[in-house]
mmCIF file with all atom_site columns, C-alpha atoms and ligand atoms in Angstrom:
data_model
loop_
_atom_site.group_PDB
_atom_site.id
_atom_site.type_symbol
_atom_site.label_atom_id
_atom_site.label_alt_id
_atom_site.label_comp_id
_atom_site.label_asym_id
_atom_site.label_entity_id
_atom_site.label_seq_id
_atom_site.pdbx_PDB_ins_code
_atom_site.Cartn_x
_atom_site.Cartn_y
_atom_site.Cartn_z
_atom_site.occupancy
_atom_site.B_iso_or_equiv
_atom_site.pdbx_formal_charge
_atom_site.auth_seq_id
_atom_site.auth_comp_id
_atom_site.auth_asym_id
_atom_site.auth_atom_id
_atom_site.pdbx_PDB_model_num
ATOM   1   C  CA  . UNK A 1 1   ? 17.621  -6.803  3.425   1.00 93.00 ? 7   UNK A CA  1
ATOM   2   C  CA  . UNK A 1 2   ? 16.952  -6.298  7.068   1.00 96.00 ? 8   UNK A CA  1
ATOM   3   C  CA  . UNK A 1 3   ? 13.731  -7.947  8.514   1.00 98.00 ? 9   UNK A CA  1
ATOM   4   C  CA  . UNK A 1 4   ? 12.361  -4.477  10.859  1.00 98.00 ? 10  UNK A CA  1
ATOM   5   C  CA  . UNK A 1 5   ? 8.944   -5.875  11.719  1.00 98.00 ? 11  UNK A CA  1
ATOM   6   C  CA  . UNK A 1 6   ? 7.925   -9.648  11.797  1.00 98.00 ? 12  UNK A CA  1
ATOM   7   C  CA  . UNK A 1 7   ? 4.546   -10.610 9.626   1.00 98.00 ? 13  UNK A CA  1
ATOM   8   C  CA  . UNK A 1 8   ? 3.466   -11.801 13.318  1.00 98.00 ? 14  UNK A CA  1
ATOM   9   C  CA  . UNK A 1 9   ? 4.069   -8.329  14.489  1.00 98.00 ? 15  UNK A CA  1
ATOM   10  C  CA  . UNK A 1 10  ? 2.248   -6.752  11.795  1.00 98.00 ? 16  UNK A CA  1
ATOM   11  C  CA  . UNK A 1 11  ? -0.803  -9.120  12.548  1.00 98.00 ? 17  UNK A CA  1
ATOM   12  C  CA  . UNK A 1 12  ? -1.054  -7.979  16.021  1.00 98.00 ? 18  UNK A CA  1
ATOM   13  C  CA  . UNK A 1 13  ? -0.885  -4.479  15.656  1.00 98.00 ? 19  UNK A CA  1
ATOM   14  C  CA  . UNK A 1 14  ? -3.643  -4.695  12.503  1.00 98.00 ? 20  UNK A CA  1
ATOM   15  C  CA  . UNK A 1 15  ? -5.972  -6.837  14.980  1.00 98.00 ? 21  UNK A CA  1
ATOM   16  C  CA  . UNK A 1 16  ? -5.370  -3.822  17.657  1.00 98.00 ? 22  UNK A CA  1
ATOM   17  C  CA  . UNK A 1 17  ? -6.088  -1.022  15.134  1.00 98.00 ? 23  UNK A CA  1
ATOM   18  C  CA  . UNK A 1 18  ? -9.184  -2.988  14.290  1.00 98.00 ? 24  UNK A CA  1
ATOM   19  C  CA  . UNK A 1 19  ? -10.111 -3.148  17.505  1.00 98.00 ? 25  UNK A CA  1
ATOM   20  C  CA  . UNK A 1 20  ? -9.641  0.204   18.348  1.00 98.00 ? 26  UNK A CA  1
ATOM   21  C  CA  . UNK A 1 21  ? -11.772 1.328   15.067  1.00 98.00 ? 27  UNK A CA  1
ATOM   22  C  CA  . UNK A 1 22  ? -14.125 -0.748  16.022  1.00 98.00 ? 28  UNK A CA  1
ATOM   23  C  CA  . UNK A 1 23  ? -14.936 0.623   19.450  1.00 97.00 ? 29  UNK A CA  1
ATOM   24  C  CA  . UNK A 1 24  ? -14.124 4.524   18.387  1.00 97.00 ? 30  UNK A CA  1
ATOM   25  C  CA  . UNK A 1 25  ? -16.804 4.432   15.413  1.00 96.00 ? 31  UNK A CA  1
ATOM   26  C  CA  . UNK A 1 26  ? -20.575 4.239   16.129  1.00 94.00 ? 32  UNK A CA  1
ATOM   27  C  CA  . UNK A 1 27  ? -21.807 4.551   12.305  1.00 91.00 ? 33  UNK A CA  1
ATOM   28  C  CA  . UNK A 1 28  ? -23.341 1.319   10.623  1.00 92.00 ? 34  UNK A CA  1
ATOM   29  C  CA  . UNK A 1 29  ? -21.313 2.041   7.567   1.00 96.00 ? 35  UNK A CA  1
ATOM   30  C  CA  . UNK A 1 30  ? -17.447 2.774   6.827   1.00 97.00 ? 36  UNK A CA  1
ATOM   31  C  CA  . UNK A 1 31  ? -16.868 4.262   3.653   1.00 97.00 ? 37  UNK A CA  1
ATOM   32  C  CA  . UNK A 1 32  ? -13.039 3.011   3.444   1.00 97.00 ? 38  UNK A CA  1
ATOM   33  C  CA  . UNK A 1 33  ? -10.493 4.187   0.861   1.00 96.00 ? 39  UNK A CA  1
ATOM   34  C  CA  . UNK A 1 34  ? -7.370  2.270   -0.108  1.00 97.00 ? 40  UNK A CA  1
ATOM   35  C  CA  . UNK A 1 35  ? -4.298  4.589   -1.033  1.00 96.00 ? 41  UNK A CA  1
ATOM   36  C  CA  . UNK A 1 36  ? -3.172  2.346   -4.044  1.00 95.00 ? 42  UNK A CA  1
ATOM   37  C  CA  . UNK A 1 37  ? -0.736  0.655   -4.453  1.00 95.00 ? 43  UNK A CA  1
ATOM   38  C  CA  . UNK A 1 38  ? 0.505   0.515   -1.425  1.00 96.00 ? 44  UNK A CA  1
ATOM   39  C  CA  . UNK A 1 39  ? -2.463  0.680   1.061   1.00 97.00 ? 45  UNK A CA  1
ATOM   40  C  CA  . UNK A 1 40  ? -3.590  -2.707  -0.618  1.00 97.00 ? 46  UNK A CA  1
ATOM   41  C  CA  . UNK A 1 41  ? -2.237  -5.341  1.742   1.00 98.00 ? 47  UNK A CA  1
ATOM   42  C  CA  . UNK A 1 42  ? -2.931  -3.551  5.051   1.00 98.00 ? 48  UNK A CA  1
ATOM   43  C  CA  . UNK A 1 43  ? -6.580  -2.777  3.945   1.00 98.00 ? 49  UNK A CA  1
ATOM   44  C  CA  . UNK A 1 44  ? -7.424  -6.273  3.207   1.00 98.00 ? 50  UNK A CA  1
ATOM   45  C  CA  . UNK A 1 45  ? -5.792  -7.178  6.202   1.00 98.00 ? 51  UNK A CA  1
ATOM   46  C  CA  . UNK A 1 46  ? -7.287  -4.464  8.290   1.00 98.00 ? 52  UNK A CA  1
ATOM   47  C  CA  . UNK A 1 47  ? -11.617 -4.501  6.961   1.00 98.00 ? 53  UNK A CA  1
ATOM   48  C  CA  . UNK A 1 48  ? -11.880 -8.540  7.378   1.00 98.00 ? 54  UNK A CA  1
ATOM   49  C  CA  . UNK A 1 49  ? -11.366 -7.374  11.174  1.00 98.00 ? 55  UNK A CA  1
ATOM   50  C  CA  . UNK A 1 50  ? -13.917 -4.564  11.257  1.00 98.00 ? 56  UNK A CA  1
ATOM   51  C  CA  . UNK A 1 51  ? -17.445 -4.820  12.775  1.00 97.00 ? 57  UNK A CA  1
ATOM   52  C  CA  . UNK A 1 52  ? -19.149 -2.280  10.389  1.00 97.00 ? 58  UNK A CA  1
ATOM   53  C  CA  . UNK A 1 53  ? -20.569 -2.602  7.246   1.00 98.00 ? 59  UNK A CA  1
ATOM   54  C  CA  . UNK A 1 54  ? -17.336 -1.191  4.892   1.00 97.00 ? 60  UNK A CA  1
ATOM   55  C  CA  . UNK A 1 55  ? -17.699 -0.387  1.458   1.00 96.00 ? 61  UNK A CA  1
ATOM   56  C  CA  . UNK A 1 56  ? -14.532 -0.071  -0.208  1.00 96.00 ? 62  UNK A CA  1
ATOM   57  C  CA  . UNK A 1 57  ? -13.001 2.335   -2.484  1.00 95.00 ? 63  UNK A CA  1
ATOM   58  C  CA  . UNK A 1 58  ? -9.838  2.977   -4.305  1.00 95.00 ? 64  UNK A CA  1
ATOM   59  C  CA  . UNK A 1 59  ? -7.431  5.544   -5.283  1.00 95.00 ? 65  UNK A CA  1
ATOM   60  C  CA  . UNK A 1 60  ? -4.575  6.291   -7.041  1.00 92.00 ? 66  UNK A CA  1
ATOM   61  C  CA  . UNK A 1 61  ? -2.518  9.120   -6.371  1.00 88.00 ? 67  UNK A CA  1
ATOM   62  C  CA  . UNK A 1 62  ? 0.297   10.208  -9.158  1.00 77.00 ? 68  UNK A CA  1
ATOM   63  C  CA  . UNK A 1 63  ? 2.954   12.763  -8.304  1.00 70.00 ? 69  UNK A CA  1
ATOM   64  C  CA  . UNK A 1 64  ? 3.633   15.127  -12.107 1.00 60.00 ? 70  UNK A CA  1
ATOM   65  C  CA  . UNK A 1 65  ? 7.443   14.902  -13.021 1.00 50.00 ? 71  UNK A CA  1
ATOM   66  C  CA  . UNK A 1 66  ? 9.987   12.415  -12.719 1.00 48.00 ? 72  UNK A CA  1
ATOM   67  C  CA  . UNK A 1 67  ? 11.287  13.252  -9.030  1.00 52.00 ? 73  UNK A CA  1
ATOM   68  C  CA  . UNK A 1 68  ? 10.752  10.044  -7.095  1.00 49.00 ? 74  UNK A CA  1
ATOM   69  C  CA  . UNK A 1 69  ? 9.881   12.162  -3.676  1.00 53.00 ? 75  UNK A CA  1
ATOM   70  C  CA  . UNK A 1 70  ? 6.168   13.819  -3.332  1.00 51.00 ? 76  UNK A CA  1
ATOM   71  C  CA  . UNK A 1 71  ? 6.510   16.886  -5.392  1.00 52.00 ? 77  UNK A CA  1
ATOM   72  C  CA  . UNK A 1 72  ? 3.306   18.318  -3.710  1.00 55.00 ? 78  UNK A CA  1
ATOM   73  C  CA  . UNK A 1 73  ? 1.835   18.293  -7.500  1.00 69.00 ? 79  UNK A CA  1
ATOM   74  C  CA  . UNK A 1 74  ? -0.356  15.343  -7.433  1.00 74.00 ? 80  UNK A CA  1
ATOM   75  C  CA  . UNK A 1 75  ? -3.511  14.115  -9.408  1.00 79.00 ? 81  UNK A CA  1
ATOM   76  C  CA  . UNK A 1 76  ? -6.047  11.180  -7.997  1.00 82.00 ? 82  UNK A CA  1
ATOM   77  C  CA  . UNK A 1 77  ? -7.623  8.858   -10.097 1.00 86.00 ? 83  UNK A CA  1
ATOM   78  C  CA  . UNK A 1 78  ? -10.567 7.133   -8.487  1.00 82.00 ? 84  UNK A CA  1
ATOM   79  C  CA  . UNK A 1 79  ? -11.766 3.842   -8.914  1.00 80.00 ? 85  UNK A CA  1
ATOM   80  C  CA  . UNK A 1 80  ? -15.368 4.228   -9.264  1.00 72.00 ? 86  UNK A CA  1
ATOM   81  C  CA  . UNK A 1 81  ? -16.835 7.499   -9.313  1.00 70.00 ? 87  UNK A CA  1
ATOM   82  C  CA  . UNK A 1 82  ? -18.806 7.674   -5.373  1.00 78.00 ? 88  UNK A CA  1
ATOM   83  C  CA  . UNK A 1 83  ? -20.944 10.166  -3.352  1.00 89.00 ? 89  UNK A CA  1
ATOM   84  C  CA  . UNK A 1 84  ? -18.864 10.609  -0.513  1.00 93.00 ? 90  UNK A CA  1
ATOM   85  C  CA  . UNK A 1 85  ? -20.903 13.599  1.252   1.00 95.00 ? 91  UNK A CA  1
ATOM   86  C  CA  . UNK A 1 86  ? -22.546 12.615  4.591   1.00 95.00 ? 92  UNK A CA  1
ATOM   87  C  CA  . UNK A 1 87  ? -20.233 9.563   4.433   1.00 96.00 ? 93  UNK A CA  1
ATOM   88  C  CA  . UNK A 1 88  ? -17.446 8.652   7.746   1.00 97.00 ? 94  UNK A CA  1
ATOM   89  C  CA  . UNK A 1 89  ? -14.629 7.980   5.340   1.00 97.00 ? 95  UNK A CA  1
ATOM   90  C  CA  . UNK A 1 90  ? -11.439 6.176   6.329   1.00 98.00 ? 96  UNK A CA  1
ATOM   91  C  CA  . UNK A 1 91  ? -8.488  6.589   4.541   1.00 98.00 ? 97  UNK A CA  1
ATOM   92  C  CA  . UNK A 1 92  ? -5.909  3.762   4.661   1.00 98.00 ? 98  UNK A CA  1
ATOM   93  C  CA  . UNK A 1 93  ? -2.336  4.293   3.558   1.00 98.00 ? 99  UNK A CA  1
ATOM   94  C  CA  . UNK A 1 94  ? 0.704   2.328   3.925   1.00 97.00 ? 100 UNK A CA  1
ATOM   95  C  CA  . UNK A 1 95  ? 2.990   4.574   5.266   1.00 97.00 ? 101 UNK A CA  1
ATOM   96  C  CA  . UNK A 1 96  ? 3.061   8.394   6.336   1.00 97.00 ? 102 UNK A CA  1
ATOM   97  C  CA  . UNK A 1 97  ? 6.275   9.617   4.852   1.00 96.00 ? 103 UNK A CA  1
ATOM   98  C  CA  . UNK A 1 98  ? 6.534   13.567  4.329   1.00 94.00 ? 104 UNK A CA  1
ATOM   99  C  CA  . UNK A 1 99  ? 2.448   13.615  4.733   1.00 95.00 ? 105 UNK A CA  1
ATOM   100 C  CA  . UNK A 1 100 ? 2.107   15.969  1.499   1.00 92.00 ? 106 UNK A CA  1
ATOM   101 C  CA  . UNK A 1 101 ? -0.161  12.688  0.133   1.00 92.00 ? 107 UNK A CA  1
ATOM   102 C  CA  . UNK A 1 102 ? -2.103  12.264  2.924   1.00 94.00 ? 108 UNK A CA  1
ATOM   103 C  CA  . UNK A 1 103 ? -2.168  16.471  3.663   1.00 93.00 ? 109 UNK A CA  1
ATOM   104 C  CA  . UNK A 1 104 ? -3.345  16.527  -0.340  1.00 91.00 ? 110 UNK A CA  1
ATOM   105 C  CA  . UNK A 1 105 ? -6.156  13.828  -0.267  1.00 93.00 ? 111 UNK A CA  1
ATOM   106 C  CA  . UNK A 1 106 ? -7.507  15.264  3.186   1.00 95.00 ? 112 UNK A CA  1
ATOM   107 C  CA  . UNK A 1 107 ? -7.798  18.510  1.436   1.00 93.00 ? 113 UNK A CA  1
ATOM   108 C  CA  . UNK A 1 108 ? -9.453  17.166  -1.481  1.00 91.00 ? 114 UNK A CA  1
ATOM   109 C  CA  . UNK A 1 109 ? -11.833 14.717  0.201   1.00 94.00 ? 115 UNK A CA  1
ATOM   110 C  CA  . UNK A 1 110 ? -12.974 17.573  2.507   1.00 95.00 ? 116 UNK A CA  1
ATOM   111 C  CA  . UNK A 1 111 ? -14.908 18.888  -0.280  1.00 93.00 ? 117 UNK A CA  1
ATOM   112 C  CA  . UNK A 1 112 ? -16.975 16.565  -0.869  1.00 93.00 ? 118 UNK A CA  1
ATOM   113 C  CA  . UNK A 1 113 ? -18.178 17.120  2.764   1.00 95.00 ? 119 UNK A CA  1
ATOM   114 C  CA  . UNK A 1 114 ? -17.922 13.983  4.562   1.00 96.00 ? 120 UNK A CA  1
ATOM   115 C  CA  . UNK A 1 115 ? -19.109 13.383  7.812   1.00 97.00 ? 121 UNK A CA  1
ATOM   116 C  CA  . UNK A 1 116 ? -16.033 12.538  8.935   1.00 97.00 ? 122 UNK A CA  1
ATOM   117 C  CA  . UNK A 1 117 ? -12.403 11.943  7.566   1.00 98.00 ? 123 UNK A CA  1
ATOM   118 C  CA  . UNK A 1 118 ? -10.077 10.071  9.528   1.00 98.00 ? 124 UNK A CA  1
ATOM   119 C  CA  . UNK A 1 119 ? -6.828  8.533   7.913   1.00 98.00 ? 125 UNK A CA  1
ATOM   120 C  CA  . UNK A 1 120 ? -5.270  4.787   9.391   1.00 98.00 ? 126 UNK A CA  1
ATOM   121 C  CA  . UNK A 1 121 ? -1.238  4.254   7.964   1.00 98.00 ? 127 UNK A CA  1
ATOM   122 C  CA  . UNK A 1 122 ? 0.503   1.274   8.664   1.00 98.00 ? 128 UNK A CA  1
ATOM   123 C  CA  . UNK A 1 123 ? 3.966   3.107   9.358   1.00 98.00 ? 129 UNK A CA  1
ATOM   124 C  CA  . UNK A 1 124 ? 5.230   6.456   9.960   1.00 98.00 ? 130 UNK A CA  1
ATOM   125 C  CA  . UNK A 1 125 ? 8.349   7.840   9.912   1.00 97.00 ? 131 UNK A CA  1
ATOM   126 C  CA  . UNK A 1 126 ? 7.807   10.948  11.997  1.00 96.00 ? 132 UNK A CA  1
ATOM   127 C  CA  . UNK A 1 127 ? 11.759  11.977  11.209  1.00 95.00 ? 133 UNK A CA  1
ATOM   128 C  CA  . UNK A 1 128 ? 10.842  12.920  7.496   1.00 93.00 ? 134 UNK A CA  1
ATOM   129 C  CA  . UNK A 1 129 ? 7.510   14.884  8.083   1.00 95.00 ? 135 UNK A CA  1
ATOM   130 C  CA  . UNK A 1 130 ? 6.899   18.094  5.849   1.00 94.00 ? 136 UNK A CA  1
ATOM   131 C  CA  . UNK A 1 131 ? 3.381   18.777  6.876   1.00 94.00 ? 137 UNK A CA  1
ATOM   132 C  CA  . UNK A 1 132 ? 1.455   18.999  10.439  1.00 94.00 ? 138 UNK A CA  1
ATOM   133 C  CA  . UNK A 1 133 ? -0.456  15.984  9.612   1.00 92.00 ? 139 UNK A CA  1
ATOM   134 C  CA  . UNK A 1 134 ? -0.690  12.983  11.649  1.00 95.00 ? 140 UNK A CA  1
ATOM   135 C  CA  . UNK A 1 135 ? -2.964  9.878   11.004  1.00 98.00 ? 141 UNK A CA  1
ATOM   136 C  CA  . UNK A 1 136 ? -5.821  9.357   13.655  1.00 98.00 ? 142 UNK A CA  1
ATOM   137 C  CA  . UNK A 1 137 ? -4.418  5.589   13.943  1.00 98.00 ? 143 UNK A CA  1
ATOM   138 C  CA  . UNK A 1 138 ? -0.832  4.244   13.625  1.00 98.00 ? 144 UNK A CA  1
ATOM   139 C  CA  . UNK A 1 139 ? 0.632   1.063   13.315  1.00 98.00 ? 145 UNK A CA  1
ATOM   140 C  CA  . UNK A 1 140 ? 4.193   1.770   13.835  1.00 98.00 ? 146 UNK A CA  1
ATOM   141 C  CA  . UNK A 1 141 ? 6.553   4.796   14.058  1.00 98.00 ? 147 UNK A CA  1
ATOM   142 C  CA  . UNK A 1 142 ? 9.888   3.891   12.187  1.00 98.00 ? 148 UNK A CA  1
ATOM   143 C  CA  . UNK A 1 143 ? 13.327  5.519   11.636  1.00 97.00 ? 149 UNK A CA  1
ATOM   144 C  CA  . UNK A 1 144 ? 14.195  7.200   8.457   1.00 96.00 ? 150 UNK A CA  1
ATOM   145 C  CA  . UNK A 1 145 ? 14.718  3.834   6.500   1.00 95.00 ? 151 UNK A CA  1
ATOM   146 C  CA  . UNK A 1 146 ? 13.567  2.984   3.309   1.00 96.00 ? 152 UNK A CA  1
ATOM   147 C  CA  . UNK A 1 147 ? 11.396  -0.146  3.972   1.00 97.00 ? 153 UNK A CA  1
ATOM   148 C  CA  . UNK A 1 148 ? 9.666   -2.431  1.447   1.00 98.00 ? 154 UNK A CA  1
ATOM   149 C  CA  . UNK A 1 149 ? 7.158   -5.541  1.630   1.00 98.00 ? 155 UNK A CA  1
ATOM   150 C  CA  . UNK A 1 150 ? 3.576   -6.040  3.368   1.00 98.00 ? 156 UNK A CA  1
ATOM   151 C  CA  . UNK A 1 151 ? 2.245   -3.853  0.035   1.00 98.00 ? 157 UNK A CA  1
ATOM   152 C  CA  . UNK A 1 152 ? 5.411   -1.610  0.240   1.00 97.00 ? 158 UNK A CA  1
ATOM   153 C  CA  . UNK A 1 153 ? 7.445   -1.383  -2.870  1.00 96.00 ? 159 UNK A CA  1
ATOM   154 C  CA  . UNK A 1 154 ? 10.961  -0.624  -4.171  1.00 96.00 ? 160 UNK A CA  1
ATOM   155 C  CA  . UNK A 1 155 ? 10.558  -0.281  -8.364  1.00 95.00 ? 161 UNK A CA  1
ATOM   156 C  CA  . UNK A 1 156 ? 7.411   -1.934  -8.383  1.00 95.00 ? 162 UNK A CA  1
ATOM   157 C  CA  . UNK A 1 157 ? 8.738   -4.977  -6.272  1.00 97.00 ? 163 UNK A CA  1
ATOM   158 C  CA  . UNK A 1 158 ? 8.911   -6.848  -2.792  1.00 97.00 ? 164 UNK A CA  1
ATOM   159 C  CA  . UNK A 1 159 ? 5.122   -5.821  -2.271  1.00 98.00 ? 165 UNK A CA  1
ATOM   160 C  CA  . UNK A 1 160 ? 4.463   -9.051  -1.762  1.00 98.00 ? 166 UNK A CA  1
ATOM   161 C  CA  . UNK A 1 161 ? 6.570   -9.885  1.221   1.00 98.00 ? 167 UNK A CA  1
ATOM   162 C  CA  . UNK A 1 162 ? 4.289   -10.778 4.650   1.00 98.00 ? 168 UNK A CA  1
ATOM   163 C  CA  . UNK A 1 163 ? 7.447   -8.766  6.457   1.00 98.00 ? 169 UNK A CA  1
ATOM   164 C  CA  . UNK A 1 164 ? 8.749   -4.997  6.255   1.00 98.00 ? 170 UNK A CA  1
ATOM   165 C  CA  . UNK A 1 165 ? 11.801  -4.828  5.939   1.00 98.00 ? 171 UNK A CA  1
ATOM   166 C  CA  . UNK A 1 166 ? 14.681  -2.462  5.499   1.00 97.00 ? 172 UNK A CA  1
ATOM   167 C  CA  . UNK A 1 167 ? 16.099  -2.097  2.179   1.00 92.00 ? 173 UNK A CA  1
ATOM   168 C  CA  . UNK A 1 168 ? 19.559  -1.487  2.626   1.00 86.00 ? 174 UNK A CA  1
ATOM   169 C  CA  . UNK A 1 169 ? 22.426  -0.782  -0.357  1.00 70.00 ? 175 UNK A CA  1
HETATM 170 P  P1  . IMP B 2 .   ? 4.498   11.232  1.499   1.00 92.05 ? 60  IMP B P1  1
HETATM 171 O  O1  . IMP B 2 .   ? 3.591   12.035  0.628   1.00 92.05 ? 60  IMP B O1  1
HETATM 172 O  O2  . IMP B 2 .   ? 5.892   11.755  1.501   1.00 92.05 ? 60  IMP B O2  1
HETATM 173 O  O3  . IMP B 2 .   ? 3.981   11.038  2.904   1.00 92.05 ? 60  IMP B O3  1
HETATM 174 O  O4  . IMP B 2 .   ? 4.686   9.860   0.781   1.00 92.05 ? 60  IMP B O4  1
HETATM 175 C  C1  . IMP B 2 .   ? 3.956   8.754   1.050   1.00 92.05 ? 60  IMP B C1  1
HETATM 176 C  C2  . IMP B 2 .   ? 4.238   7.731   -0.055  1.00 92.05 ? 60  IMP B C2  1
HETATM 177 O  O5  . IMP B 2 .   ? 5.637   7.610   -0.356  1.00 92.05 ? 60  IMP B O5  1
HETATM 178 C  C3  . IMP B 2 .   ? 3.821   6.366   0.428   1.00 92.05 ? 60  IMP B C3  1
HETATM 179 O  O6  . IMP B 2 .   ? 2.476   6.113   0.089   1.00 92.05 ? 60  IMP B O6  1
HETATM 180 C  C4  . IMP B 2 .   ? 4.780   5.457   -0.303  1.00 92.05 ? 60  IMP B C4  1
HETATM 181 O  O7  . IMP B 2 .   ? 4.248   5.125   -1.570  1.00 92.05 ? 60  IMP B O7  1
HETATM 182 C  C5  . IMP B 2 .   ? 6.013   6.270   -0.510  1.00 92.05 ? 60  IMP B C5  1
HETATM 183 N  N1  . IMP B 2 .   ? 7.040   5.917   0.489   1.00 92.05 ? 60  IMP B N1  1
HETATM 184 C  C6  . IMP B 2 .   ? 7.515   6.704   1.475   1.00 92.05 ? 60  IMP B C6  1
HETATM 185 N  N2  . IMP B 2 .   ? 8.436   6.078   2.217   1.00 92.05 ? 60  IMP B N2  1
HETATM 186 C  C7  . IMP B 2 .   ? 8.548   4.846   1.684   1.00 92.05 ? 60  IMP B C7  1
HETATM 187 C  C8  . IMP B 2 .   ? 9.350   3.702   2.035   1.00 92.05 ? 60  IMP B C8  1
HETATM 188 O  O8  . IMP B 2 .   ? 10.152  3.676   2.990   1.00 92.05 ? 60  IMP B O8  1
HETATM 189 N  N3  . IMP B 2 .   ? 9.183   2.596   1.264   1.00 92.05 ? 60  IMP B N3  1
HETATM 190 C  C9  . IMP B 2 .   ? 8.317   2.553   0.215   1.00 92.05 ? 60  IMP B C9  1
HETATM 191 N  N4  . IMP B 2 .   ? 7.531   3.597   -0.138  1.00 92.05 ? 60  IMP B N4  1
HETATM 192 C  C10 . IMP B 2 .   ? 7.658   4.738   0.593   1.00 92.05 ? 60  IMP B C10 1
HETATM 193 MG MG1 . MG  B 3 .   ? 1.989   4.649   -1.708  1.00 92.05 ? 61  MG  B MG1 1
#
């Protein structure tokens, strides 16, 4: 395992996404959603540093089949069912991969007519991108590696690591 990006690193770059969420949005409320499981880490991290009122809401996105990679088949499973019409939603994801999850929920949360939908990821890795979608804020832009840790998993572990780090063979 290859440390790629320092949990010092990570807190510097959340407190200057914070900041600049802070000074882009003029709304007294945030109606965030966490992109579970992954999104968890960086979320909590990310709304103890915003000005607004935030309420928080969760959800789970499953690909159908047993391919590991975004199948473009997916099915969301909300945590609490929530008016979001009129609301300014912000998604946050952990990382922006293909974008067919973040391309999907867009598409699916523009129905219920939000105000506005912006999206906040943690990572991208621009080299693997299937979709035109980019996130309105980015942490950092990686190389095609699988990474793990800061919420980031490999089989359901290293989540739980304050780094990201490359997972190498
Ligand atoms: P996308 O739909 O291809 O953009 O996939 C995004 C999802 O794939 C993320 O939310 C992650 O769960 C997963 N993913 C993509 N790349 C990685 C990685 O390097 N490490 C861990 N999970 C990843
Ligand atoms: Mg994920």
């Amino acid at each position: 395992m290859r440390k790629l990006i320092t949990a010092e690193q990570i807190q510097e770059r959340v407190a200057q996404l914070a900041s600049q969420i802070n000074g882009d949005y003029s709304t007294e409320i945030v109606d965030v959603i966490c992109i579970l499981k992954g999104g968890m880490i960086f979320a909590s991290d990310l709304i103890r540093r915003l000005n607004m009122h935030v309420r928080v809401h969760f959800i789970h996105v499953s690909s159908y089949g047993a391919q590991k990679q975004s199948l473009g088949t997916l099915s969301l499973h909300f945590s609490s069912p929530s008016e979001l019409k009129d609301r300014h939603i912000l998604l946050i994801e952990d990382i922006l991969d293909t974008g067919i999850t973040l391309e999907f929920l867009r598409e699916h949360l523009k129905q219920e007519e939000p105000a506005s939908l912006k999206s906040c990821v943690l990572l991208s890795k621009p080299a693997r991108r299937r979709t035109n979608i980019e996130a309105d804020y980015t942490g950092f832009e990686i190389e095609d590696h699988f990474v793990v840790g800061y919420g980031l998993d490999f089989n359901e572990l290293y989540r739980n690591l304050p780094y990201v780090a490359v997972l190498e063979e």
